[in-house]
Structures are given as structure tokens and as C-alpha cells.
Amino acid sequence: MAVKVYGAATSTATVRVLLCLEEMGAEYELVPIDFFTGEHKSPPHLARNPFGQMPAFEDGDLILFESRAISRYVLRKYKSSGPDLLRDGSLEESAMVDVWLEVEAQQYDKAISSIYIETVIKPVFFGGVTDEKVVAESVEKLGKVLDVYEARLSKSKYLAGDFLSFADLSHIPYTQHIIASPHASLFESRLHVKAWWESLASRPAYKKVTAGVPTSK
Ligand code: GS8
């Protein structure tokens, strides 16, 4: 029986999980959850994700939430059918994957998500007004994070080393939107970051999952 992802292709956290499923060639069903009618706060969805957020994941009796945890489960479940994105076989390499996944969740996500929320989610989806101060602060914060990435990527092709890992893929959901926005120069002005992004964006899984998803341009 195919696993189920409850979410939406416009949800960045859902995209993280879909990318992993596609990379591993897994069979899955995306069960759409309608953000605009508040379906993510409905009792059936709250039973899957008690925080009322997307995504949630179902594999038989196993219900999971939190996109990075779901993604790790997917990468382990289908490990024989796709690339080795967690490097579980090597203590050192898997530790480096963990380091850069934490950086993605604790540094990168915090800066880039505010830019996306303020410039797209608020004005485009909810008719609100962008808080330019928050955007400026977040752009500055993201620039500093990307300076660290530029230095790291001048030494290795990918974040955790000279191998693609989930740490890299986990950056795709927000980056795809900001790279298509007036803030793309944050990436384009840093040559190693730019090459890294181009390598991620050339992956068939990326093209498949993000096809048709509106960006901010
Ligand atoms: C974040 C999920 C999340 O913010 C994860 O799964 O990685 N740490 C969690 N989901 C958003 C949609 S964007 O992907 C969501 O459901 N927001 C609605 C809400 O918070 O009410």
C-alpha cells in the first residue's frame, strides 16, 4: 500500500517530504489539505498532526508529522532504491549531515522563511501588508548565513561533504521561491552558493515536485 502525505504542493514543509519520496522513487499518494478552508485545523487532520500543520504522513498504522522527521523515515524506508542521502553507514559523514540539517533548520529556515512569509504568503495569499522592516532584517540575516555557506561550499561540493545529502535537499523548499524573487541576488552574488543551487535545481526530483508551483516573481 502506498504511503500517504497529507499536505499541499504549495506548502514548503510538504515539498521537503515529496522531494525525498521522489528521490527514492517511492510510490506515494499526496492527499490534498486545503489551507484556505482551514482543513489543517480540522479534527481529522489534528489527529494526524496535533499542531494543525502540514504535512502529516501515514504508512499503515504509523502516523508521523514534522517534515524533517518524516523525510528521514522515508530515506531509511526506501534506502535500497535511491541515493544514500543520510550516510548512515559512516559515523563521520552522517554526523556532518546532521550538522548541516541543524543549520538548515535553526539558521537558514529562520531567516529565509520570514522573507517568504512577508513577501508572498501575507500579501499574495492573505491580502495583507508586507512588513518591510522584517524583510530587511531577514535579508541581512540570510546574507550572513549565506556567507558561511559560501565559505563552506568553496571547500566541498555539497554542505556535508563531496556528496549530495538530505542536508542539501532540505534547503530546496524555501530557496525555490526566493531564487525566483527580487532577492535572488543573495544567491547569485555568491558563486559557490549559486553553483550549489544550480546542482540542486537540476535534479529530476526537484523538477517534478516543483512543476507548476507558483513562485513570487
Ligand atoms: C513546520 C510545518 C509548517 O509550518 C515541519 O513540518 O517541518 N516544523 C514543521 N507547516 C505550515 C505550512 S508551510 O509548510 C502550516 O501548516 N502552517 C499552518 C499553521 O501553522 O497554522
Coordinates of N, CA and C in Angstrom, one line a residue, residues 120-196:
V120 N 5.4 37.0 0.2 CA 4.4 36.2 -0.6 C 3.2 35.8 0.2
I121 N 3.4 35.0 1.2 CA 2.3 34.5 2.0 C 1.3 35.6 2.4
K122 N 1.9 36.6 3.1 CA 1.0 37.7 3.6 C 0.3 38.4 2.5
P123 N 1.0 39.0 1.6 CA 0.4 39.9 0.6 C -0.4 39.1 -0.5
V124 N 0.2 38.0 -1.0 CA -0.4 37.3 -2.1 C -1.6 36.4 -1.7
F125 N -1.3 35.6 -0.6 CA -2.3 34.7 -0.2 C -3.4 35.2 0.7
F126 N -3.0 36.2 1.5 CA -3.9 36.7 2.6 C -4.3 38.2 2.4
G127 N -3.8 38.8 1.4 CA -4.2 40.2 1.1 C -3.6 41.2 2.2
G128 N -2.6 40.8 2.9 CA -2.0 41.6 4.0 C -0.9 42.5 3.5
V129 N -0.3 43.2 4.4 CA 0.8 44.2 4.0 C 2.1 43.7 4.5
T130 N 3.1 43.7 3.6 CA 4.4 43.3 3.9 C 5.1 44.2 4.9
D131 N 5.7 43.6 5.9 CA 6.4 44.4 6.9 C 7.9 44.6 6.4
E132 N 8.2 45.7 5.8 CA 9.5 45.9 5.1 C 10.6 45.8 6.1
K133 N 10.4 46.2 7.4 CA 11.4 46.1 8.4 C 11.8 44.7 8.6
V134 N 10.8 43.8 8.7 CA 11.1 42.4 9.0 C 11.9 41.8 7.8
V135 N 11.5 42.3 6.5 CA 12.1 41.8 5.3 C 13.6 42.2 5.3
A136 N 13.8 43.5 5.6 CA 15.2 44.0 5.6 C 16.1 43.3 6.6
E137 N 15.5 43.1 7.8 CA 16.3 42.4 8.9 C 16.6 40.9 8.4
S138 N 15.6 40.3 7.8 CA 15.8 38.9 7.4 C 16.7 38.7 6.3
V139 N 16.7 39.7 5.3 CA 17.6 39.7 4.2 C 19.1 39.8 4.8
E140 N 19.2 40.7 5.7 CA 20.6 40.8 6.3 C 21.0 39.5 7.0
K141 N 20.1 39.0 7.7 CA 20.4 37.7 8.5 C 20.7 36.6 7.5
L142 N 19.9 36.5 6.4 CA 20.2 35.4 5.4 C 21.5 35.6 4.7
G143 N 21.8 36.9 4.5 CA 23.1 37.2 3.8 C 24.3 36.7 4.7
K144 N 24.2 36.9 6.0 CA 25.3 36.4 6.9 C 25.3 34.9 6.9
V145 N 24.2 34.2 6.9 CA 24.1 32.8 6.9 C 24.8 32.3 5.5
L146 N 24.4 33.0 4.4 CA 25.0 32.5 3.1 C 26.5 32.8 3.0
D147 N 27.0 33.8 3.8 CA 28.4 34.0 3.8 C 29.1 32.7 4.3
V148 N 28.5 32.1 5.4 CA 29.1 30.9 6.0 C 29.0 29.8 4.9
Y149 N 27.8 29.7 4.2 CA 27.7 28.7 3.2 C 28.7 28.8 2.1
E150 N 28.9 30.1 1.7 CA 29.9 30.3 0.6 C 31.3 29.8 1.0
A151 N 31.7 30.1 2.2 CA 33.0 29.6 2.7 C 33.0 28.1 2.7
R152 N 31.9 27.5 3.2 CA 31.8 26.0 3.3 C 31.8 25.4 1.9
L153 N 31.1 26.0 1.0 CA 30.9 25.4 -0.4 C 32.1 25.7 -1.3
S154 N 33.1 26.5 -0.8 CA 34.3 26.7 -1.5 C 35.3 25.5 -1.2
K155 N 34.9 24.8 -0.1 CA 35.8 23.6 0.3 C 35.2 22.3 -0.1
S156 N 33.9 22.2 -0.2 CA 33.2 20.9 -0.6 C 32.1 21.2 -1.5
K157 N 31.8 20.2 -2.3 CA 30.7 20.5 -3.4 C 29.4 20.6 -2.8
Y158 N 29.1 19.9 -1.7 CA 27.8 20.0 -1.0 C 28.1 20.3 0.5
L159 N 27.0 20.6 1.2 CA 27.2 21.1 2.6 C 27.9 20.1 3.5
A160 N 27.5 18.8 3.5 CA 28.0 17.9 4.4 C 29.4 17.3 3.9
G161 N 29.7 17.5 2.7 CA 31.0 17.0 2.1 C 30.8 16.9 0.6
D162 N 31.6 16.1 0.0 CA 31.6 16.0 -1.5 C 30.5 15.0 -2.0
F163 N 29.4 14.9 -1.3 CA 28.3 14.1 -1.6 C 27.0 14.8 -1.3
L164 N 26.0 14.5 -2.2 CA 24.7 15.1 -2.0 C 24.1 14.4 -0.8
S165 N 23.4 15.2 0.0 CA 22.7 14.6 1.2 C 21.4 15.3 1.4
F166 N 20.6 14.7 2.4 CA 19.4 15.4 2.8 C 19.6 16.8 3.3
A167 N 20.8 17.1 3.8 CA 21.0 18.4 4.3 C 20.9 19.4 3.1
D168 N 21.3 19.0 2.0 CA 21.2 19.9 0.8 C 19.7 20.0 0.4
L169 N 19.1 18.8 0.2 CA 17.7 18.8 -0.3 C 16.8 19.6 0.6
S170 N 17.1 19.6 1.9 CA 16.2 20.3 2.8 C 16.1 21.8 2.6
H171 N 17.1 22.3 1.9 CA 17.1 23.8 1.6 C 16.2 24.1 0.4
I172 N 15.8 23.2 -0.4 CA 15.1 23.5 -1.6 C 13.7 24.2 -1.4
P173 N 12.9 23.7 -0.4 CA 11.5 24.3 -0.4 C 11.4 25.8 -0.3
Y174 N 12.2 26.5 0.5 CA 12.2 27.9 0.6 C 13.0 28.6 -0.5
T175 N 14.2 27.9 -0.8 CA 15.1 28.6 -1.8 C 14.4 28.7 -3.2
Q176 N 13.6 27.7 -3.5 CA 13.0 27.8 -4.9 C 12.1 29.1 -5.0
H177 N 11.6 29.5 -3.9 CA 10.8 30.8 -4.0 C 11.6 32.0 -4.0
I178 N 12.7 32.0 -3.2 CA 13.5 33.3 -3.1 C 14.4 33.4 -4.3
I179 N 14.8 32.3 -4.9 CA 15.6 32.4 -6.1 C 14.8 33.0 -7.3
A180 N 13.5 32.9 -7.2 CA 12.6 33.4 -8.2 C 12.0 34.7 -7.9
S181 N 12.7 35.4 -6.9 CA 12.1 36.7 -6.4 C 13.2 37.8 -6.6
P182 N 12.9 39.0 -6.3 CA 13.9 40.1 -6.4 C 15.1 39.9 -5.4
H183 N 15.0 38.9 -4.5 CA 16.1 38.7 -3.6 C 17.0 37.6 -4.1
A184 N 16.9 37.2 -5.4 CA 17.7 36.1 -5.9 C 19.2 36.5 -5.9
S185 N 19.5 37.8 -5.9 CA 20.9 38.2 -5.9 C 21.7 37.7 -4.6
L186 N 20.9 37.4 -3.5 CA 21.6 36.9 -2.3 C 22.3 35.6 -2.7
F187 N 21.7 34.8 -3.7 CA 22.3 33.6 -4.1 C 23.3 33.8 -5.3
E188 N 22.8 34.6 -6.2 CA 23.6 34.8 -7.4 C 24.9 35.5 -7.2
S189 N 25.0 36.3 -6.2 CA 26.3 37.0 -5.9 C 27.3 36.2 -5.2
R190 N 26.9 35.0 -4.7 CA 27.9 34.1 -4.1 C 28.1 32.9 -5.0
L191 N 29.3 32.9 -5.6 CA 29.4 31.9 -6.7 C 29.3 30.5 -6.4
H192 N 29.9 30.1 -5.2 CA 29.8 28.7 -4.8 C 28.3 28.3 -4.4
V193 N 27.7 29.3 -3.8 CA 26.2 29.0 -3.4 C 25.4 28.9 -4.7
K194 N 25.7 29.7 -5.6 CA 25.0 29.7 -6.9 C 25.2 28.3 -7.6
A195 N 26.4 27.9 -7.7 CA 26.7 26.6 -8.3 C 26.0 25.4 -7.5
W196 N 26.0 25.5 -6.2 CA 25.3 24.5 -5.4 C 23.8 24.5 -5.7

